[in-house]
Coordinates of C-alpha atoms in Angstrom, one line a residue:
Chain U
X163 CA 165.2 12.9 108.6
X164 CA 167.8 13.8 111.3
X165 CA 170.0 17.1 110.5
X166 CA 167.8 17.9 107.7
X167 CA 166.6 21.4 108.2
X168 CA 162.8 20.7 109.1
X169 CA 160.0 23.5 109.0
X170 CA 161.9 25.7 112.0
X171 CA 158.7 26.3 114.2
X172 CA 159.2 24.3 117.2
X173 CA 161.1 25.6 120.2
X174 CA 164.1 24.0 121.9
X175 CA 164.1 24.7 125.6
X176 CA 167.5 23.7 127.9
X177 CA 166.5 24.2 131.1
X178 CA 168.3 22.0 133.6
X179 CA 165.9 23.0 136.4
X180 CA 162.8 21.6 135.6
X181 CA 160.6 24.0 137.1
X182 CA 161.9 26.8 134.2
X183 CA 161.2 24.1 131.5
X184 CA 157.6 23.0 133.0
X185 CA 156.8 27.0 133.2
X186 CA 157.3 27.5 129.4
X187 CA 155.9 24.3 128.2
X188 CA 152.4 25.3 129.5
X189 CA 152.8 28.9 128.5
X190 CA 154.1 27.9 124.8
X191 CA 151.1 25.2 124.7
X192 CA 148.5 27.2 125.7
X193 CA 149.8 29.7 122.7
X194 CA 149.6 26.4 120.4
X195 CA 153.7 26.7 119.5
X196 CA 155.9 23.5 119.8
X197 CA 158.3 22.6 122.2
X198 CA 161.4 19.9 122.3
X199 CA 163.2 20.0 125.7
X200 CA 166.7 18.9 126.7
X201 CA 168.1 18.2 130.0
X202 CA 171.6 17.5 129.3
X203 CA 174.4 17.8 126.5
X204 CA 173.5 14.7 125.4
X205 CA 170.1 15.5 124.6
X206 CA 170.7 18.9 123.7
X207 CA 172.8 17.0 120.6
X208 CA 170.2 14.7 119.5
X209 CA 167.2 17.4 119.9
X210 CA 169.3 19.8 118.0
X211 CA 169.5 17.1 114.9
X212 CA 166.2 17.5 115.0
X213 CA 166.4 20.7 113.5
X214 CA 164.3 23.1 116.0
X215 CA 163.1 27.1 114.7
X216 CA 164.9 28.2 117.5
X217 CA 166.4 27.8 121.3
X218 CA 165.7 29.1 124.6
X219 CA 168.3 28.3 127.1
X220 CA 168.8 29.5 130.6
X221 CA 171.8 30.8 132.4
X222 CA 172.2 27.9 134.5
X223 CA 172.7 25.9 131.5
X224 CA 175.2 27.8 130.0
X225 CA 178.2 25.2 130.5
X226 CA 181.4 24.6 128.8
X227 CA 180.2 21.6 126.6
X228 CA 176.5 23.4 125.9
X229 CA 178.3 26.1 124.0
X230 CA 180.5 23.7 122.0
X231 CA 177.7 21.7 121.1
X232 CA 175.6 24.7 120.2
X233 CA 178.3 26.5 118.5
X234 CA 179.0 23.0 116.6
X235 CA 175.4 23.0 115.5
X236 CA 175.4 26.7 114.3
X237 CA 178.7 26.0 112.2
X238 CA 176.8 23.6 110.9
X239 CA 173.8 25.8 109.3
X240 CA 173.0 26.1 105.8
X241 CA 174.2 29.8 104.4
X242 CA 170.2 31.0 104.5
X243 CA 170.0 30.1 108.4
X244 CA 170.4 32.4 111.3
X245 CA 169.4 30.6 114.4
X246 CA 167.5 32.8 117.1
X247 CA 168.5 32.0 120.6
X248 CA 166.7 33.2 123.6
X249 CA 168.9 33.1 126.9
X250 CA 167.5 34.0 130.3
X251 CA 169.8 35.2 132.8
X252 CA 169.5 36.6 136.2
X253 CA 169.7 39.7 137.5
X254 CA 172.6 39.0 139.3
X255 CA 174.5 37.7 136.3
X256 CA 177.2 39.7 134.5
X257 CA 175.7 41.0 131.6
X258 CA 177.6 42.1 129.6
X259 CA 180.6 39.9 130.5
X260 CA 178.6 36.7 129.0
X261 CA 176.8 38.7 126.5
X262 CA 180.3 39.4 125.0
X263 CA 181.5 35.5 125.7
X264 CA 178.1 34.5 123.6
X265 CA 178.5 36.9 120.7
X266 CA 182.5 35.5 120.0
X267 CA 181.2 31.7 121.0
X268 CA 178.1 31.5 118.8
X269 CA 178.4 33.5 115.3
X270 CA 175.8 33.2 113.1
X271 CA 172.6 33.5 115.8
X272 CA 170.7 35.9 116.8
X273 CA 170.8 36.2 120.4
X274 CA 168.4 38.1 122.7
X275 CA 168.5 38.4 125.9
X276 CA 166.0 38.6 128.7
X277 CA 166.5 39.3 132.9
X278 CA 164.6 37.1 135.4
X279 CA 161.9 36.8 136.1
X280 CA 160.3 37.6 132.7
X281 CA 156.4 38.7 132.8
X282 CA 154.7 35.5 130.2
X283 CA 154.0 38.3 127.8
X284 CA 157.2 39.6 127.1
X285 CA 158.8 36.3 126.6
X286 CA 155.7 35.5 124.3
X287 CA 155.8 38.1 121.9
X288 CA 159.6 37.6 122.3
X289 CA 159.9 34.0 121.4
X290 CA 156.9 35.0 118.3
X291 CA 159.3 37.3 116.8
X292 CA 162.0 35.5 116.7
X293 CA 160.2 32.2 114.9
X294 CA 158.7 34.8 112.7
X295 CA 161.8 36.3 111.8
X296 CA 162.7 31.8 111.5
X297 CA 159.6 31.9 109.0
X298 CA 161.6 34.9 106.6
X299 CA 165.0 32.7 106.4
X300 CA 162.4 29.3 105.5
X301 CA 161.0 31.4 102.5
X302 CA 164.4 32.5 101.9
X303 CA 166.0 28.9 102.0
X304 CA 162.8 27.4 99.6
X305 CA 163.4 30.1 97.0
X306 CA 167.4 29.3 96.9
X307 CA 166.5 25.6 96.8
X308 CA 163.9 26.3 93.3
X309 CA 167.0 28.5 92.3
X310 CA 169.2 25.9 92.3
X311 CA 166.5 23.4 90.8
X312 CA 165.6 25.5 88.0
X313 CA 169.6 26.3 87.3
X314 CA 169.8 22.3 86.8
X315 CA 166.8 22.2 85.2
X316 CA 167.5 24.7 82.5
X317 CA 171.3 23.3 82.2
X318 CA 169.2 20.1 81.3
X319 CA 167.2 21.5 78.7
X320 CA 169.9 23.4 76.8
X321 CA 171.9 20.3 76.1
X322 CA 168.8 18.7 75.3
X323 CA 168.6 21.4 72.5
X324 CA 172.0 21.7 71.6
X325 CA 172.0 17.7 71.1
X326 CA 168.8 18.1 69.2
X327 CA 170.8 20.8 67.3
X328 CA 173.4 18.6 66.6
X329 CA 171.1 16.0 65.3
X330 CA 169.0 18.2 62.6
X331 CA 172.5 19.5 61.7
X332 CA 174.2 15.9 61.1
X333 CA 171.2 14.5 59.7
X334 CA 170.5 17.3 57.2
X335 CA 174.1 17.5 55.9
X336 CA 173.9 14.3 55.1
X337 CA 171.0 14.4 52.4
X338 CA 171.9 17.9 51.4
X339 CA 173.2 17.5 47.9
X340 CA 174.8 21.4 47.7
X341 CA 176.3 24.0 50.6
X342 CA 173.3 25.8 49.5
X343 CA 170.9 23.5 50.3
X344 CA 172.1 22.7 53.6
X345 CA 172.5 26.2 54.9
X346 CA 168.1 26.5 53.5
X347 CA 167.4 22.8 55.0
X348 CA 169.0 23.9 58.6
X349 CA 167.9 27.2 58.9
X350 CA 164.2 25.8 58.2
X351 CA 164.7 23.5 60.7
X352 CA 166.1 25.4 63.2
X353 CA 163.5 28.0 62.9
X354 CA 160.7 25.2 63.1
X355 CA 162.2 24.1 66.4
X356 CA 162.3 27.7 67.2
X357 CA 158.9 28.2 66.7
X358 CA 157.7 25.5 68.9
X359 CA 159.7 26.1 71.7
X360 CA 158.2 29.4 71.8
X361 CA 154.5 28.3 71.6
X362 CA 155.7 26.0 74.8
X363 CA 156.6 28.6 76.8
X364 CA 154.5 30.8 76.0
X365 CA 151.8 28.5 76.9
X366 CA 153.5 28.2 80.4
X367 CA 155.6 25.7 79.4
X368 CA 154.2 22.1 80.0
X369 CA 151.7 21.5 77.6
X370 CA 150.3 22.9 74.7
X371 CA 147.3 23.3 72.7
X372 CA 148.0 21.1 69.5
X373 CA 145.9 23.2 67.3
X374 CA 148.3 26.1 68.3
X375 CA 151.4 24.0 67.2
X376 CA 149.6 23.2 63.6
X377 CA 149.1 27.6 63.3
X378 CA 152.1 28.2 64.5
X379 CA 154.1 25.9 62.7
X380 CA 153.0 26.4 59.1
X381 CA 152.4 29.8 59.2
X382 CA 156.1 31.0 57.7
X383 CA 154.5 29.2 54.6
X384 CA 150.9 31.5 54.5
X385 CA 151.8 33.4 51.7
X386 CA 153.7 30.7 49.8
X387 CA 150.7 28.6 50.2
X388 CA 150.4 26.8 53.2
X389 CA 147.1 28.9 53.9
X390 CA 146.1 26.1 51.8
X391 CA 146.9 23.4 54.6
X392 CA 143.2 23.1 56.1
X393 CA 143.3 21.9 59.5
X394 CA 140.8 20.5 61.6
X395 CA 140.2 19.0 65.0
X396 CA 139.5 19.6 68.5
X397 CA 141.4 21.2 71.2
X398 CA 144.0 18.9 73.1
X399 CA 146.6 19.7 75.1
X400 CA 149.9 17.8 74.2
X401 CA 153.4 17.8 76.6
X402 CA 156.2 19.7 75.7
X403 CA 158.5 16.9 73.8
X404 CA 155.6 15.7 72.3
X405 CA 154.3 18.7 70.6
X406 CA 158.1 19.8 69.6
X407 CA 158.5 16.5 67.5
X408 CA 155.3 16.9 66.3
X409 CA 155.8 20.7 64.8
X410 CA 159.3 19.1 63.2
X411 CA 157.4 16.3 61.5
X412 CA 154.5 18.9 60.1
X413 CA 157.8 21.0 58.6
X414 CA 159.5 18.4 56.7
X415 CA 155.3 17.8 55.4
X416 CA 155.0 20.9 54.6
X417 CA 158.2 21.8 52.9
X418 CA 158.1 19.1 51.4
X419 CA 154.3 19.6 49.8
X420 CA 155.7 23.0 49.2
X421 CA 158.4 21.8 47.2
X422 CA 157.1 18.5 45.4
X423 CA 153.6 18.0 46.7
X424 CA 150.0 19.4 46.7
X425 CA 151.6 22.7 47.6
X426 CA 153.3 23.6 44.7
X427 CA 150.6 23.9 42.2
X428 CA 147.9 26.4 42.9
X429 CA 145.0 24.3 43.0
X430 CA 146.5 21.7 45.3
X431 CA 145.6 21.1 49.0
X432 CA 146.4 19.7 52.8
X433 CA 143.8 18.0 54.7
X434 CA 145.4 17.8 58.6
X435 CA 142.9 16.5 60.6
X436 CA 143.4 14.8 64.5
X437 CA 141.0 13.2 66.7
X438 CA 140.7 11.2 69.7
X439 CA 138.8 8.1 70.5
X440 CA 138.1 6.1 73.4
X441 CA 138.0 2.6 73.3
X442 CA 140.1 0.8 75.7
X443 CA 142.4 3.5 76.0
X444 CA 142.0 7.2 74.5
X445 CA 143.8 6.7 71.1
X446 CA 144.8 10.2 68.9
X447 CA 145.3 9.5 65.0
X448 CA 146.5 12.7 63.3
X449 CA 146.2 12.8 59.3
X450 CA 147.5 14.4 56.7
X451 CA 146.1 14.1 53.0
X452 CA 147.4 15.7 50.3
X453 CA 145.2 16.2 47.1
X454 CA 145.5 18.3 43.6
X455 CA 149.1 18.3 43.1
X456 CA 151.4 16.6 40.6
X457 CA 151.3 12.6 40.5
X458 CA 152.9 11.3 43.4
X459 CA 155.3 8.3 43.2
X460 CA 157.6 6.7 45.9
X461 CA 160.9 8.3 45.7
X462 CA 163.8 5.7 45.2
X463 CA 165.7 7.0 48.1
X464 CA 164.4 8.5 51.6
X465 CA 165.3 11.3 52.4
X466 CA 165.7 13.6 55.6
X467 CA 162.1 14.4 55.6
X468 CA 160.8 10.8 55.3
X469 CA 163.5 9.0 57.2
X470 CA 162.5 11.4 60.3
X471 CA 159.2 11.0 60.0
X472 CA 159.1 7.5 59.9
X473 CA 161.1 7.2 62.9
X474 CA 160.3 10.3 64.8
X475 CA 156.4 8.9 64.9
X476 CA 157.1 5.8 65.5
X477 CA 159.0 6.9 68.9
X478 CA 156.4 9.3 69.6
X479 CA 152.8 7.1 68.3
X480 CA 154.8 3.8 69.3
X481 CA 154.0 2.3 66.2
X482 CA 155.2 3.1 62.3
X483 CA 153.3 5.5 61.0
X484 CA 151.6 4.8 57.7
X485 CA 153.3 7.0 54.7
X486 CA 151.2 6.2 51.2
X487 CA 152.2 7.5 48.1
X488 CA 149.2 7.6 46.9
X489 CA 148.8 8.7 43.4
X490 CA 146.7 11.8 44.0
X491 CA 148.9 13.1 47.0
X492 CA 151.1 12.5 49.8
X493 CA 149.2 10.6 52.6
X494 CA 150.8 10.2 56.3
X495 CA 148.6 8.7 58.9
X496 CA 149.9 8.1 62.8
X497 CA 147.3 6.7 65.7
X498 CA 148.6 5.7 69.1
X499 CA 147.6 6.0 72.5
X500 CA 147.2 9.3 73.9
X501 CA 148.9 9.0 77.0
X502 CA 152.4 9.0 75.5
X503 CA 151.5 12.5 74.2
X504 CA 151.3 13.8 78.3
Chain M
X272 CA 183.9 2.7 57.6
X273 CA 182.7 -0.8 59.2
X274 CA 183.7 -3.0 60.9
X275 CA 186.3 -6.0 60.2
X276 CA 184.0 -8.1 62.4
X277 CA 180.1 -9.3 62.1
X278 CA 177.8 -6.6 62.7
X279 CA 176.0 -6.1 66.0
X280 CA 172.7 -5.3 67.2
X281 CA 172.1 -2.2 68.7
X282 CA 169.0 -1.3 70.8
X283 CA 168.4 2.2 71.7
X284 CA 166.5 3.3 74.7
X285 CA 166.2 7.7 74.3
X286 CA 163.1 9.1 74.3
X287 CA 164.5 12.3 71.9
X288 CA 163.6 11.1 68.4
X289 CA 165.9 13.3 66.4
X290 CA 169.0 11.9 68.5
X291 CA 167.5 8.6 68.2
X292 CA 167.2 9.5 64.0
X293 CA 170.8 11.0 64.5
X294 CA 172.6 8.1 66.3
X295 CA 170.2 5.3 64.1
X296 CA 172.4 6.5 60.5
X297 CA 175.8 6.6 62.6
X298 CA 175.1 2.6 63.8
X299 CA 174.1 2.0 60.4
X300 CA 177.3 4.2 59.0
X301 CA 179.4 2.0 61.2
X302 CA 178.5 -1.4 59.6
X303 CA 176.2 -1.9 62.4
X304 CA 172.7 -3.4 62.5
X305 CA 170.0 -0.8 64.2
X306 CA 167.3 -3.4 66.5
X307 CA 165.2 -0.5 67.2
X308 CA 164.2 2.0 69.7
X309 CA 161.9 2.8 72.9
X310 CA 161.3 5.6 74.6
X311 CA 160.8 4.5 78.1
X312 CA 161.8 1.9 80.6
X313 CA 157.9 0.8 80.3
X314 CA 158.2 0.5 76.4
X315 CA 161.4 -1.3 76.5
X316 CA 159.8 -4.0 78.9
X317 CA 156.6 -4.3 77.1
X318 CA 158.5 -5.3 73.9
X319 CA 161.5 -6.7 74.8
X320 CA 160.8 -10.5 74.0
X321 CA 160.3 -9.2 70.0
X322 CA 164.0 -7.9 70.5
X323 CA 167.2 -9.8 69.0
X324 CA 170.1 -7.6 70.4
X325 CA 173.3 -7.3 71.3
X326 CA 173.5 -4.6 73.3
X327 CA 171.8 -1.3 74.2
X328 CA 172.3 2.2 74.3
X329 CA 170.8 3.7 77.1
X330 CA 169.8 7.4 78.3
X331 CA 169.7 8.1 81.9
X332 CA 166.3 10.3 81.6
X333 CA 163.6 9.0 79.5
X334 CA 160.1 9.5 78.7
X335 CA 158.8 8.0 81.9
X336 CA 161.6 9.8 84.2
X337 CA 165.3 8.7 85.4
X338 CA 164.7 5.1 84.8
X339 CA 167.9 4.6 82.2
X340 CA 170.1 3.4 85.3
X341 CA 166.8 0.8 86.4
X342 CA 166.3 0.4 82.9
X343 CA 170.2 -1.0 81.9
X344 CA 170.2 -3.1 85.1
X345 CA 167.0 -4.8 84.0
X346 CA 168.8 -5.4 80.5
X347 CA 171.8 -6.5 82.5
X348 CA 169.4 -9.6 84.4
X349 CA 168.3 -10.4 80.8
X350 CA 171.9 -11.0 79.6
X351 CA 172.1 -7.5 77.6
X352 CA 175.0 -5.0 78.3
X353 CA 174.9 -1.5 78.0
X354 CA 176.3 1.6 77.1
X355 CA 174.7 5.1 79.0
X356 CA 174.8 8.3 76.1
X357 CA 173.5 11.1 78.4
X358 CA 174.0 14.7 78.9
X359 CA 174.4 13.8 82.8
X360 CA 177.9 11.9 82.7
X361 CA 177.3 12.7 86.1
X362 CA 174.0 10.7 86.8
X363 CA 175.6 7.6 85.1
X364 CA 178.5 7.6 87.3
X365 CA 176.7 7.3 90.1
X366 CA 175.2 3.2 88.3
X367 CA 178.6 1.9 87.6
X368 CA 177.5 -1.7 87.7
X369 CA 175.0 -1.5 85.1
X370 CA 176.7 0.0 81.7
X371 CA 180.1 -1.5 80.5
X372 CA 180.5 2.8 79.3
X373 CA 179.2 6.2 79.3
X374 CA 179.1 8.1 75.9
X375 CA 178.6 12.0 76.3
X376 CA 175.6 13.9 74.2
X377 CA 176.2 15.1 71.8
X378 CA 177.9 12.0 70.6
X379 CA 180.5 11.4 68.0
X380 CA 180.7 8.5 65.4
X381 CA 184.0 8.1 66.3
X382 CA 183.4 7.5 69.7
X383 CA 180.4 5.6 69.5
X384 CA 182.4 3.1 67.1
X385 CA 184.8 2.3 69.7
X386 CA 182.5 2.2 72.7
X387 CA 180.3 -0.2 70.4
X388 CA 183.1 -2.7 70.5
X389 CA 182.9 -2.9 74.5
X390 CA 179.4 -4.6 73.8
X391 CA 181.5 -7.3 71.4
X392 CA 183.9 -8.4 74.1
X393 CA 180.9 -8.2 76.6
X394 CA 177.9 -9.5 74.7
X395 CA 179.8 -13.1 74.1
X396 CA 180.3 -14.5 77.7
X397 CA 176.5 -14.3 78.2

């Protein structure tokens, strides 16, 4: 792409004589580093769109429109970019006089300067510095650009949250039947999402292991009996959305089984157990039984924890999940294909 | 509060099930009907001829990237308008031809009722 800074290792060289040009073409190509030439202005315009590390130009080329056009070009550069020029002069040449015009014409390079005839070596190792020192600005301009990315990308994410924030907080004052109940409901919550985003990144932040979710997620509830939630199944790594819907849905369970359920009578008990299967496509069902509580009957009205759920695993399984209740416990069973849960 | 006219049918394409939860009660709280949700521009196509709607809510970044904007001009060849509710009013603006409206995140009842309307005026020329 034109005018897109490109990856700043090949050499312009503006040499209007041809002999100068020919001379550094073979001695750059037998050191394996590229080359553009230009002729005239013209050239010099489009080769410079081009993006090149750096420029080598020789005295002879030094005319009034080849320093508009390069000085254009230099206005032009991103903040990170310091383009090194390499100007040949002769001896005869006032040195210091265009030395001085060049510092004022083009601001924002790093000239050097070097008297004819220059021995190959010198304007080697010359010519290697200076695209070296090209190399340091490229690292520097990549790590500003994954700045910039990761400032949008984290600007994403905490409206994500706060809308996610919004919803629990909407949803839950809706079913909460006292101020106090709300303020328990949507701390409970909060922390649950709190948890998981933790577990995320401290898993690196992608993906995470879904038996680390389950642990994580009912542990606030050890001593009050969710040591009683047995939970079984193999190690899968889910993605980062997935596995934070999933932790919400296993808190309104087990509050819930803590509150009405198995889990408030001694003797009662969770069964969570996932698995995968491959058939046609790998398919994850993820169950969770509840035995040797009180007698379970559906309640006349949903509430938070149902309503959710219902619809949160249906978004995430892409189908209903099945919610029984079954006389002995509390039974919710979700299966759908595993690839939504990348 | 509801509406003085017959309810509408309101799709929702987000892939964040607790705004999806959220906004699904504040259709219903408006005197709407809620059609149902997906969380990608894949899901949406796969199951669109089970879908009796009158317009869609759509969010610009969804479970299989930024395909809300491809996504509302696919329901927009198939007759349905839509409404964008994103976090990136910014994003939408730059698909002006394929949502009647853009509704900021997080969003208000109050503003989703009268945005909801647009689809009324909209949906019936089709």
């Amino acid at each position: 792409m034109p005018g897109v800074p490109g990856s700043l290792d090949c050499v312009l060289i503006l040499a209007p004589y041809r002999r100068d040009a020919e001379y550094m073409r073979a001695l750059l190509d037998e050191h394996e580093v590229k080359v553009m030439q230009a002729v005239g202005p013209d050239e010099l315009a489009a080769r410079l769109a081009e993006a090149p590390g750096m420029l080598v130009v020789t005295h002879e080329a030094l005319n009034r429109s080849v320093l508009s056009i390069i000085a254009e070009h230099l206005a032009d550069q991103p903040d990170w970019s310091e383009m090194p020029i390499i100007v040949l002069l002769d001896r005869t040449a006032p040195h210091a006089r265009i030395r001085a015009k060049l510092s004022t014409a083009w601001p924002r390079s790093r000239q050097i300067f070097y008297q004819r005839p220059v021995a190959a070596m010198e304007l080697l190792s010359g010519l290697q510095s200076a695209l070296l020192a090209r190399l340091r600005q490229r690292e520097v301009r990549d790590h500003i650009e994954r700045e910039i990315e990761l400032r949008r990308e984290l600007n994403h994410r905490v409206k994500n949250i706060l809308a996610s924030v919004t919803a629990i907080f909407g949803m839950t004052r809706r079913s909460a039947a006292s101020v106090e109940q709300l303020a328990e409901d949507f701390s409970g919550r909060l922390m649950a999402l709190s948890t998981v985003h933790s577990a995320v990144f401290e898993a690196g932040g992608e993906t995470i292991d879904l038996s680390d979710i389950i642990r994580r997620t009912c542990s606030p509830y050890r001593g009050d009996g969710g040591h009683r939630i047995m939970a079984e199944g193999p190690s899968i790594q889910v993605g980062r959305d997935a596995g934070t819907t999933l932790a919400l849905c296993l808190h309104e369970l087990a509050t819930n089984a803590l509150k009405y359920g198995s889990l408030s009578r001694p003797e009662g008990r969770v069964h969570l157990t996932w698995d995968l299967q491959s058939a046609i496509e790998t398919v994850l069902t993820i169950k969770w039984i509840e035995s040797g509580g009180p007698p379970v009957s559906e309640p006349s009205k949903a509430g938070y924890g149902t309503r959710y759920i219902r619809s949160a695993l249906q978004g995430l399984f892409g189908s209903p999940p099945e919610i029984v209740f079954h006389p002995e416990g509390l039974r919710c069973i979700a299966a759908g294909p595993f690839a939504r849960f990348r | 509060m509801s509406s003085p006219l017959p309810p509408l049918r309101i799709f929702y394409l987000e892939d964040n099930p607790l705004i999806v939860f959220h906004v699904e009660a504040m259709i219903e709280d408006l005197g709407h009907i809620f059609a149902g949700s997906a969380s990608s521009f894949a899901e949406l196509i796969a199951n669109f001829d089970s879908f009796q709607i009158d317009g869609a809510l759509v969010d610009i970044d969804l479970a299989d990237g930024r395909t809300g904007p491809r996504a509302a001009a696919w329901l927009q060849k198939h007759g349905i308008a839509s409404i964008f509710v994103t976090g990136q009013a910014e994003v939408a603006a730059e698909h002006p031809a394929v949502a009647l409206a853009t509704i900021a995140k997080p969003v208000s009842p109050k503003v989703l009722g009268e945005k909801l309307e647009l689809l009324r005026k909209d949906a019936k020329p089709f």
